[in-house]
PDB file of N, CA and C in Angstrom:
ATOM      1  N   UNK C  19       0.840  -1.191   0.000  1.00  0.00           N
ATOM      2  CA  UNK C  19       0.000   0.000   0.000  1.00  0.00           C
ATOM      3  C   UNK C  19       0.874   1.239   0.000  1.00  0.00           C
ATOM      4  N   UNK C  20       0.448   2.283  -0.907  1.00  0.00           N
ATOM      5  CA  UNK C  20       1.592   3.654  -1.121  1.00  0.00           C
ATOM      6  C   UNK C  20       0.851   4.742   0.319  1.00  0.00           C
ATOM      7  N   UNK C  21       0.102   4.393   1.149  1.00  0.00           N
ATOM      8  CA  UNK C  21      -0.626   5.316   2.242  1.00  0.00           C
ATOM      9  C   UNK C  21      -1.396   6.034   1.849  1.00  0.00           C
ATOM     10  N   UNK C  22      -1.236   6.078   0.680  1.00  0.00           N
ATOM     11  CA  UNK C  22      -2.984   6.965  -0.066  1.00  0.00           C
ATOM     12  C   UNK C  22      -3.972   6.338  -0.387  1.00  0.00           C
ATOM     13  N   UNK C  23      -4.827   7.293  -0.024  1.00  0.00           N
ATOM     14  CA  UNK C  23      -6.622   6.665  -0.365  1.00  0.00           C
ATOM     15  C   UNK C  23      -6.444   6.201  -1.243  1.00  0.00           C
ATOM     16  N   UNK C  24      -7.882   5.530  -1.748  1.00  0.00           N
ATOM     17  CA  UNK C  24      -7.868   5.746  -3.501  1.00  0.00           C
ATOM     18  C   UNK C  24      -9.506   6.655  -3.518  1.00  0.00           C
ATOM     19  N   UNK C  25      -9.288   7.322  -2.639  1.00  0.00           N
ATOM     20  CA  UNK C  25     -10.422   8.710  -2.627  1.00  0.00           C
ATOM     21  C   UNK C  25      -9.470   9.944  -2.618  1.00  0.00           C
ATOM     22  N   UNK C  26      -8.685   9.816  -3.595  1.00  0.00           N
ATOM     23  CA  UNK C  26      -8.162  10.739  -4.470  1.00  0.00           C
ATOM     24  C   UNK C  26      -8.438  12.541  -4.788  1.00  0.00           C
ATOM     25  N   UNK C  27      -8.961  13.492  -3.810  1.00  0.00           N
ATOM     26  CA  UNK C  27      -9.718  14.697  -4.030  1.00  0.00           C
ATOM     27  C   UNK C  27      -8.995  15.289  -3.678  1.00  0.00           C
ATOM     28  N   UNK C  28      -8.329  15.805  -2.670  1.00  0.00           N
ATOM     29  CA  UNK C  28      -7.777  17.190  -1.873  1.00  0.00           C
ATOM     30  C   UNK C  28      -6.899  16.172  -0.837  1.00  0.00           C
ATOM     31  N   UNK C  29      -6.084  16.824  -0.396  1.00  0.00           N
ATOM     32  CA  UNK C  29      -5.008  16.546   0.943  1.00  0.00           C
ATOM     33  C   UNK C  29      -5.843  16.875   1.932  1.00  0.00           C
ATOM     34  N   UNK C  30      -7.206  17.541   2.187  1.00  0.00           N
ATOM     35  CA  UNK C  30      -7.894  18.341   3.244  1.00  0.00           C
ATOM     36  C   UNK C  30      -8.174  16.509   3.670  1.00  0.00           C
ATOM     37  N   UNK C  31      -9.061  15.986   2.874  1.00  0.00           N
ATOM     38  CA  UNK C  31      -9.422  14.600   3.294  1.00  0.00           C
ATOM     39  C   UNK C  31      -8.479  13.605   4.130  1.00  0.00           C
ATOM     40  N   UNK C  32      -7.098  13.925   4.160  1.00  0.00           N
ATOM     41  CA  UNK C  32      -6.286  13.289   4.484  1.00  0.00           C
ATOM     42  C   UNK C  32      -5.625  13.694   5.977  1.00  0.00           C
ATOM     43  N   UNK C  33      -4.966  14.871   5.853  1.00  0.00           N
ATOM     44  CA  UNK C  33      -4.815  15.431   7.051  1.00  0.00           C
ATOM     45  C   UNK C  33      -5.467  16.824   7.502  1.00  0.00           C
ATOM     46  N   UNK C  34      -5.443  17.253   9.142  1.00  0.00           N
ATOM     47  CA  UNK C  34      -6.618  17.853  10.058  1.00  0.00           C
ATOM     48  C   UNK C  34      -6.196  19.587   9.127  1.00  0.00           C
ATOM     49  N   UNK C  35      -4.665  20.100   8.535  1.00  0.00           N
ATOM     50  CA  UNK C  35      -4.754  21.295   7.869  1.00  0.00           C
ATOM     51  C   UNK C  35      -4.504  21.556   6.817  1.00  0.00           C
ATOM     52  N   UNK C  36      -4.599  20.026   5.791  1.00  0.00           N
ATOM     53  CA  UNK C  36      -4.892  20.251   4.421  1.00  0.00           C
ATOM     54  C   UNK C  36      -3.377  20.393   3.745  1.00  0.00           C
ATOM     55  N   UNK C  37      -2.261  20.150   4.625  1.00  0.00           N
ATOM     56  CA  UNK C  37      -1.249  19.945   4.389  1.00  0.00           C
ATOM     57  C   UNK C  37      -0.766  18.733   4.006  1.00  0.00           C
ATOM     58  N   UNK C  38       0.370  18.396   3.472  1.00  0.00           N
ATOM     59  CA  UNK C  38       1.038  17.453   3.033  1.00  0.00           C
ATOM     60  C   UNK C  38       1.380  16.623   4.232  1.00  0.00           C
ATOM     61  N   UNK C  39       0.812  15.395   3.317  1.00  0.00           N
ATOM     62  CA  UNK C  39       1.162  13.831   4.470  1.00  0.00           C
ATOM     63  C   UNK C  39       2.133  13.190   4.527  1.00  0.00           C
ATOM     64  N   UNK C  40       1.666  11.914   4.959  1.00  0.00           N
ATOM     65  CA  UNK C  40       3.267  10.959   5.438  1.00  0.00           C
ATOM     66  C   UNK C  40       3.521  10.631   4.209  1.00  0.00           C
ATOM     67  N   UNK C  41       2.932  10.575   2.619  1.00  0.00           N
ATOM     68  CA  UNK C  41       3.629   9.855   1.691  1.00  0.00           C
ATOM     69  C   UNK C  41       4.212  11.343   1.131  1.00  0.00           C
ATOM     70  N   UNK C  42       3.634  12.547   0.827  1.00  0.00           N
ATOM     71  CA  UNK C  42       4.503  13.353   0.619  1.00  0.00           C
ATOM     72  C   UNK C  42       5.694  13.699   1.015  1.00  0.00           C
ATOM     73  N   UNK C  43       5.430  13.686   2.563  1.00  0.00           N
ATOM     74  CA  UNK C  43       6.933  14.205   3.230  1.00  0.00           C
ATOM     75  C   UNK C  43       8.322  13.095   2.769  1.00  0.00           C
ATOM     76  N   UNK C  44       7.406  11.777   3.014  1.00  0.00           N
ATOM     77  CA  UNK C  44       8.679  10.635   2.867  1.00  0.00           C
ATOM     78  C   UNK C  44       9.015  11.089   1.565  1.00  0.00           C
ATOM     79  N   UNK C  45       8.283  11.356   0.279  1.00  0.00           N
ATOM     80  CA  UNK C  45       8.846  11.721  -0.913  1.00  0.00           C
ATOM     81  C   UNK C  45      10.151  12.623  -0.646  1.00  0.00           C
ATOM     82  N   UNK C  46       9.621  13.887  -0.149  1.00  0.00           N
ATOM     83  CA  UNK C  46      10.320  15.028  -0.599  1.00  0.00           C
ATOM     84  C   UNK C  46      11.801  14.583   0.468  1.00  0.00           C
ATOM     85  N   UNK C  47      11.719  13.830   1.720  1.00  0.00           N
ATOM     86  CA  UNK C  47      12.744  13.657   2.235  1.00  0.00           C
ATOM     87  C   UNK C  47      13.553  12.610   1.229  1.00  0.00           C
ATOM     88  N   UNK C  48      13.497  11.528   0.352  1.00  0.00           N
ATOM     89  CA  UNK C  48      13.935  10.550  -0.201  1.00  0.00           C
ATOM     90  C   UNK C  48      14.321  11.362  -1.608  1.00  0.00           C
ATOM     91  N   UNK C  49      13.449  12.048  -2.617  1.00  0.00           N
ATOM     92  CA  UNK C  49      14.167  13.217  -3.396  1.00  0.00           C
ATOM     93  C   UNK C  49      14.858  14.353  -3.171  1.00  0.00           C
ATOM     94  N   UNK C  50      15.087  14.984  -2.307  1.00  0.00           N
ATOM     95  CA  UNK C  50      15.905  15.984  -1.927  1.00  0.00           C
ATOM     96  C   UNK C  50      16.692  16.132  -1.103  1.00  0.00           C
ATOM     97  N   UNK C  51      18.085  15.807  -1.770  1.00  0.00           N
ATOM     98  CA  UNK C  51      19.332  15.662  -1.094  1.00  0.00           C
ATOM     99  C   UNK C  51      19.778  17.147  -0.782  1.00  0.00           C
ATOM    100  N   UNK C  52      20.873  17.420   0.359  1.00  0.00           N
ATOM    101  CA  UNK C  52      21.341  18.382   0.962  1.00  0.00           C
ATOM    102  C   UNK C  52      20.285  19.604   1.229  1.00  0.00           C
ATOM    103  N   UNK C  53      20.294  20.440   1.309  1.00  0.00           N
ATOM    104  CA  UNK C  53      19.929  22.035   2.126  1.00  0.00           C
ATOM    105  C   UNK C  53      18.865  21.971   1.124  1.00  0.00           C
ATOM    106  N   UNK C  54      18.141  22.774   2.080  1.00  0.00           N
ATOM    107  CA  UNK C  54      16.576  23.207   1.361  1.00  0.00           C
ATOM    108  C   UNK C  54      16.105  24.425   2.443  1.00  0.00           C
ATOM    109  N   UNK C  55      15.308  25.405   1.809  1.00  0.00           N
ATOM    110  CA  UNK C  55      14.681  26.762   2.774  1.00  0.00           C
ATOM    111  C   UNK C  55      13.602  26.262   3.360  1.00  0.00           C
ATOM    112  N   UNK C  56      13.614  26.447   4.777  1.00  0.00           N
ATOM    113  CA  UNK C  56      12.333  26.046   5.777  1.00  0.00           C
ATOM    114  C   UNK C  56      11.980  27.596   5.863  1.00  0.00           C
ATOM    115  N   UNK C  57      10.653  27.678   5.866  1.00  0.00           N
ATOM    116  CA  UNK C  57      10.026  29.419   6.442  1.00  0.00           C
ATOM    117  C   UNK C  57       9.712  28.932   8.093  1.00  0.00           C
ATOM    118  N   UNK C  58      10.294  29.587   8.857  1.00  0.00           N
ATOM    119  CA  UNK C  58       9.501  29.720  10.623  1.00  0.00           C
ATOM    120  C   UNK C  58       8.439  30.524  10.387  1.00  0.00           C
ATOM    121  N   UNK C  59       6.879  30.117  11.236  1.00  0.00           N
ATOM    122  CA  UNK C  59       6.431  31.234  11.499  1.00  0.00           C
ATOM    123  C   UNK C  59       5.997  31.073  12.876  1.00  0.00           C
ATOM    124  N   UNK C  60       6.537  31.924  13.541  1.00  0.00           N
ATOM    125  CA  UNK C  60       6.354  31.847  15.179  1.00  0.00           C
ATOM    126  C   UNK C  60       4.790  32.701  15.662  1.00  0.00           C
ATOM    127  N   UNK C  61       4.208  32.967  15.123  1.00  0.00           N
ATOM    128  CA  UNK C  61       2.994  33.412  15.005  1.00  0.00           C
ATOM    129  C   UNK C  61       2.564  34.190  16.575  1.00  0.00           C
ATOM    130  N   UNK C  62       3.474  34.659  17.041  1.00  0.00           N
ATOM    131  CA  UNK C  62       3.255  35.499  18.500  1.00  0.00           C
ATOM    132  C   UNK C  62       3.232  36.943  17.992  1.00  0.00           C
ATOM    133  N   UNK C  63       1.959  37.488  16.800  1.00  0.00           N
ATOM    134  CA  UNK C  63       1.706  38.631  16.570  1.00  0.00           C
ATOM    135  C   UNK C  63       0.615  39.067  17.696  1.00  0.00           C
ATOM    136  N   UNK C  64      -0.428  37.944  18.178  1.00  0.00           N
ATOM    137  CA  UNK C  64      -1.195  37.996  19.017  1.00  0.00           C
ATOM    138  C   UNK C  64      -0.900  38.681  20.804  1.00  0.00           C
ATOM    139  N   UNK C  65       0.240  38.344  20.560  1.00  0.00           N
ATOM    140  CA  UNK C  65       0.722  39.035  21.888  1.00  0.00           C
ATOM    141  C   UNK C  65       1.094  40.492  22.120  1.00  0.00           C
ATOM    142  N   UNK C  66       0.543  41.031  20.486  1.00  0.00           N
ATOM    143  CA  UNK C  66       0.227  42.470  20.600  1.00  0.00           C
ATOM    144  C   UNK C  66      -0.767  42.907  20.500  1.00  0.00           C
ATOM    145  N   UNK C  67      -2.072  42.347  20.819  1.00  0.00           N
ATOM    146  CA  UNK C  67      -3.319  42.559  20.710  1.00  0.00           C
ATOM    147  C   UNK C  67      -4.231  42.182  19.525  1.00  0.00           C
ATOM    148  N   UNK C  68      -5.257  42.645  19.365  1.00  0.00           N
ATOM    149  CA  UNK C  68      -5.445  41.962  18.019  1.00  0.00           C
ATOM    150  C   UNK C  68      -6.138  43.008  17.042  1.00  0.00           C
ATOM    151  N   UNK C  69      -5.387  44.152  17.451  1.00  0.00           N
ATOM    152  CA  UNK C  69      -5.968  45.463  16.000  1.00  0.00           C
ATOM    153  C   UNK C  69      -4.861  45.022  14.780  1.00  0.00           C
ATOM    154  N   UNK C  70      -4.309  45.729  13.790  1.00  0.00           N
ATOM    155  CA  UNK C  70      -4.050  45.887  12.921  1.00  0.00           C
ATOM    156  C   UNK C  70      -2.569  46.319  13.195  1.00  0.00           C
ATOM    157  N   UNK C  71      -2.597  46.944  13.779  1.00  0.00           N
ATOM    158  CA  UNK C  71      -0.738  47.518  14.837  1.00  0.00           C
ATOM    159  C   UNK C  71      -0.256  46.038  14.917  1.00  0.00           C
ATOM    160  N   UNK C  72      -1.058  44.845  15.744  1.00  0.00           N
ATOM    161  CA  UNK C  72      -0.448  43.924  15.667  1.00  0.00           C
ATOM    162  C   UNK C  72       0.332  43.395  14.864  1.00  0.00           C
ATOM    163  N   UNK C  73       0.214  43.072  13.541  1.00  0.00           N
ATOM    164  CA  UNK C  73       0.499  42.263  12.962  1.00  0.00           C
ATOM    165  C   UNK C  73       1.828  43.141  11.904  1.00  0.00           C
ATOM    166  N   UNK C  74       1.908  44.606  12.280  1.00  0.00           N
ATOM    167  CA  UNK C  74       3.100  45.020  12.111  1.00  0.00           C
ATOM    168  C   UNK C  74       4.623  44.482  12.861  1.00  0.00           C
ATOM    169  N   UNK C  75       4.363  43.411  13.862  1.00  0.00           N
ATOM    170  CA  UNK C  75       5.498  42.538  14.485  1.00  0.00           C
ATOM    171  C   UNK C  75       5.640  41.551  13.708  1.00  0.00           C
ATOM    172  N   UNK C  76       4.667  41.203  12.600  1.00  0.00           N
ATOM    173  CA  UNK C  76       4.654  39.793  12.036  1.00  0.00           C
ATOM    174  C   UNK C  76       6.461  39.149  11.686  1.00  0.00           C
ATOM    175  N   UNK C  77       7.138  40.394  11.091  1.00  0.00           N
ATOM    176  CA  UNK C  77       8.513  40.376  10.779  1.00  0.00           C
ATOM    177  C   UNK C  77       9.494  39.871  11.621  1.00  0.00           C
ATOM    178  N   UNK C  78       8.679  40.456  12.905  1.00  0.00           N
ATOM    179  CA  UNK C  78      10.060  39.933  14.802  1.00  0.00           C
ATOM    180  C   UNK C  78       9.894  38.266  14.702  1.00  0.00           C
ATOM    181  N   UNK C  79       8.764  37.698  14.065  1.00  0.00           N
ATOM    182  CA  UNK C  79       8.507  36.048  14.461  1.00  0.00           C
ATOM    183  C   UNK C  79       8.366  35.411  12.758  1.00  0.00           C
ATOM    184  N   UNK C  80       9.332  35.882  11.720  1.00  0.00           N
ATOM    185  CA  UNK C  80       9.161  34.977  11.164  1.00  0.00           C
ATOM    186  C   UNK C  80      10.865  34.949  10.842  1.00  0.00           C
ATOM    187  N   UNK C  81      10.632  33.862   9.947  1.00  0.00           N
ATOM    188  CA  UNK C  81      12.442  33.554   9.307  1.00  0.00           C
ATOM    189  C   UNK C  81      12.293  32.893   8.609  1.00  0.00           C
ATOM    190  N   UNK C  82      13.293  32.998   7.468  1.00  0.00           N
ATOM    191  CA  UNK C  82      13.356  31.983   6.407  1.00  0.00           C
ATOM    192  C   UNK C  82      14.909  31.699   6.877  1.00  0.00           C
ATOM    193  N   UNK C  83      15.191  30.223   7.322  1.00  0.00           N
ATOM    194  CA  UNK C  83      16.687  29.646   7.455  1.00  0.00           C
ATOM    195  C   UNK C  83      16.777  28.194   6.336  1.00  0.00           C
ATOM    196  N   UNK C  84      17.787  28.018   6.072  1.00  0.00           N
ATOM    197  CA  UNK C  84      18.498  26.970   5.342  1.00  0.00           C
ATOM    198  C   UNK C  84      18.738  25.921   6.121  1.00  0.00           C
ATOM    199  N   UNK C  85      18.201  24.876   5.994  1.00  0.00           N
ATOM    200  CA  UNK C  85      18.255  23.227   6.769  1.00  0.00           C
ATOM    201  C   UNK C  85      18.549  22.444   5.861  1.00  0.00           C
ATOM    202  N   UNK C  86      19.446  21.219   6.793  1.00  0.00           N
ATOM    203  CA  UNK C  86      18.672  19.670   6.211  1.00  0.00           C
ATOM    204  C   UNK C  86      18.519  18.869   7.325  1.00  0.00           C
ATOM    205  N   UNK C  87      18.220  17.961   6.529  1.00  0.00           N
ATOM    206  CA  UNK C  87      17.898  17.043   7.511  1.00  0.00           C
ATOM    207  C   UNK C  87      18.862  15.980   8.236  1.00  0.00           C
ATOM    208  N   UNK C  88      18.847  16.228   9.610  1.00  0.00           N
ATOM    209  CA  UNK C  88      19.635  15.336  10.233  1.00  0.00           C
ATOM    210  C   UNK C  88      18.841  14.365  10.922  1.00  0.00           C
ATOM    211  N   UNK C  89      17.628  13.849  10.870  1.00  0.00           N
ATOM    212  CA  UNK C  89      17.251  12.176  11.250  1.00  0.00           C
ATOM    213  C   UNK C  89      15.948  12.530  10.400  1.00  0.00           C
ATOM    214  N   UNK C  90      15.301  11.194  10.089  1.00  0.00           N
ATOM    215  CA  UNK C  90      13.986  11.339   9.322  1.00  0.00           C
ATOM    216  C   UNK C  90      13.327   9.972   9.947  1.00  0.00           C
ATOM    217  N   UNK C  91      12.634   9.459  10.924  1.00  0.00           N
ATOM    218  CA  UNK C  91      11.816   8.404  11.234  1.00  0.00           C
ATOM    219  C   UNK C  91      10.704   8.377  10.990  1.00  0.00           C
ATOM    220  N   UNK C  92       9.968   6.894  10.488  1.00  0.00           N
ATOM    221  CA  UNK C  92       8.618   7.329  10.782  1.00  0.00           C
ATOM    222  C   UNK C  92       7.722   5.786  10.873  1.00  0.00           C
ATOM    223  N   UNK C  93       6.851   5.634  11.618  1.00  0.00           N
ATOM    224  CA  UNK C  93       5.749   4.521  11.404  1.00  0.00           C
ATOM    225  C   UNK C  93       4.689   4.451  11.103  1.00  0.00           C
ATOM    226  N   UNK C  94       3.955   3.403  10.530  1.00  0.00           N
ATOM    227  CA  UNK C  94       2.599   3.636   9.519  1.00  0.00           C
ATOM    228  C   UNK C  94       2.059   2.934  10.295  1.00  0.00           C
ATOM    229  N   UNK C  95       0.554   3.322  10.873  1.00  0.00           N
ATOM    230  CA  UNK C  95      -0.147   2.505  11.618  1.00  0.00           C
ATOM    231  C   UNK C  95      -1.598   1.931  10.831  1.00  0.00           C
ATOM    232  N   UNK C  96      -2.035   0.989  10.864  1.00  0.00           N
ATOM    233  CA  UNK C  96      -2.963   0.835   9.500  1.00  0.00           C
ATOM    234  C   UNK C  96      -4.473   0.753  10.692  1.00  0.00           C
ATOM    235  N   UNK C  97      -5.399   1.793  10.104  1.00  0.00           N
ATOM    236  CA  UNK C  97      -6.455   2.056  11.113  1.00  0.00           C
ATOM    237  C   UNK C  97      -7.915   0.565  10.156  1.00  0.00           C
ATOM    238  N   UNK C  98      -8.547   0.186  11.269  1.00  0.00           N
ATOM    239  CA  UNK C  98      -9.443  -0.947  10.778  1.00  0.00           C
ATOM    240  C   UNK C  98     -10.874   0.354  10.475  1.00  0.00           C
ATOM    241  N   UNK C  99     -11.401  -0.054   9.864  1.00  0.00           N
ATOM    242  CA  UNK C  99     -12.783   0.302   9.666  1.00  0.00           C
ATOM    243  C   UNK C  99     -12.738   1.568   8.845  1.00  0.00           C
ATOM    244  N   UNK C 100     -11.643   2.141   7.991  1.00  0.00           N
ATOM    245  CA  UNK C 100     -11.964   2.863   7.215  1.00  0.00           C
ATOM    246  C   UNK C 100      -9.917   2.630   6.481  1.00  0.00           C
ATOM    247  N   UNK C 101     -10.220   3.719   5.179  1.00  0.00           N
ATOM    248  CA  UNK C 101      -8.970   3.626   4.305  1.00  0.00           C
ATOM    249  C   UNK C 101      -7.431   4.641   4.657  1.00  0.00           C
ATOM    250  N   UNK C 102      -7.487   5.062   5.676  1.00  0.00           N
ATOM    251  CA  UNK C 102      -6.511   5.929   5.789  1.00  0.00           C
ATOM    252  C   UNK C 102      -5.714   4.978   6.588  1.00  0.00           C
ATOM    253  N   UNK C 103      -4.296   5.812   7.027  1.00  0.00           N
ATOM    254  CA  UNK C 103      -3.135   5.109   7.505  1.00  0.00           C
ATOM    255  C   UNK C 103      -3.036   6.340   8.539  1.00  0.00           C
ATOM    256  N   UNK C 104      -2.438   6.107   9.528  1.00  0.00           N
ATOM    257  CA  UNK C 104      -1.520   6.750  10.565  1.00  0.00           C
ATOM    258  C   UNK C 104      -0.108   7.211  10.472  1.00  0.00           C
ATOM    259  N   UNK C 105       0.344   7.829  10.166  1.00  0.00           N
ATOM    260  CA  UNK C 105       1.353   7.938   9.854  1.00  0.00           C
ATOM    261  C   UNK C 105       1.806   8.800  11.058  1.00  0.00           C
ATOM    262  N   UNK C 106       3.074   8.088  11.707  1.00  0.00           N
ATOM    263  CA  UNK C 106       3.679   9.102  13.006  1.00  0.00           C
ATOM    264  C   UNK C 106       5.333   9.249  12.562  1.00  0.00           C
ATOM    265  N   UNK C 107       5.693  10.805  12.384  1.00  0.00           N
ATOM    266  CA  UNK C 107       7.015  11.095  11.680  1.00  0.00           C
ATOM    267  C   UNK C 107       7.737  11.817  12.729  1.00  0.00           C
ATOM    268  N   UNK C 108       8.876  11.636  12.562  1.00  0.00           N
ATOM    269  CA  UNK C 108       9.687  12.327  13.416  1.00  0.00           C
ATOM    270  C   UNK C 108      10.674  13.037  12.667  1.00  0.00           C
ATOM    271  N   UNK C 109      10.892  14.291  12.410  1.00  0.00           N
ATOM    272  CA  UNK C 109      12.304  14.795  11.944  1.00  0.00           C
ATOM    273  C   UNK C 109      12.691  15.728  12.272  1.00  0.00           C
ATOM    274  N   UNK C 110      14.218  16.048  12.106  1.00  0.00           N
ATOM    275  CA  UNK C 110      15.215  16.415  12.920  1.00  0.00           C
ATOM    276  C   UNK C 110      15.729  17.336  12.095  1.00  0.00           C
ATOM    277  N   UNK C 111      15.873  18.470  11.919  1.00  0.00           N
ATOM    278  CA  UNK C 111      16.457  19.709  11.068  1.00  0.00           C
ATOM    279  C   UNK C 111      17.472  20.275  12.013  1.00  0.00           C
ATOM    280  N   UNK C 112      18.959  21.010  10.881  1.00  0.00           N
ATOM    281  CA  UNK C 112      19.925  21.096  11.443  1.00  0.00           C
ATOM    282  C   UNK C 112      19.854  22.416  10.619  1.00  0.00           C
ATOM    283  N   UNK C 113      20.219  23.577  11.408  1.00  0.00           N
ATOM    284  CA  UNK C 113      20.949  24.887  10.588  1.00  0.00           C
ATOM    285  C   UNK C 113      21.859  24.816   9.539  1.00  0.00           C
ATOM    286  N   UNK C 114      22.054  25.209   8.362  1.00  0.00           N
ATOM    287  CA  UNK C 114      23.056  24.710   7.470  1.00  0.00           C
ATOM    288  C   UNK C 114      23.834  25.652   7.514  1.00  0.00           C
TER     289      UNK C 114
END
């Protein structure tokens, strides 16, 4: 089994923010050797209230840094009574 449905529509169906899953990530970790750009977003604009001034800090909490990867684990758990998989990943990013 490749961990995908074969209800094939959107990534929303798959995971809770419509982001990329355990067969994507394993992809992009297994095709892409050395350094790649991670964006941070530390999202503590809220801790300036929540007008419009806020989100002029957006800049103090974000970053774009250069990683790779230094460990990549992961296990597939196969759920009974419907078609999805579990997928539990662990990875380890290093400053480049």
């Amino acid at each position: 089994s490749s961990g995908k449905s074969q209800f094939t529509n959107s990534s929303q169906q798959y995971t809770s923010d419509g982001g990329a899953g355990g067969v994507e990530l394993l992809d992009w970790y297994e095709n892409h050797q050395g350094s790649f750009w991670c964006y941070l977003a530390y999202d503590k604009y809220s801790v300036f209230g929540k007008d419009d001034s806020a989100y002029a800090h957006l800049p103090q909490y974000n970053q774009l840094v250069e990683v790779f990867f230094s460990d990549f684990s992961y296990t597939v758990t196969k759920r009974g009574g419907n078609n999805f998989d579990f997928w539990d990943i662990s990875i380890g990013l290093e400053e480049a």
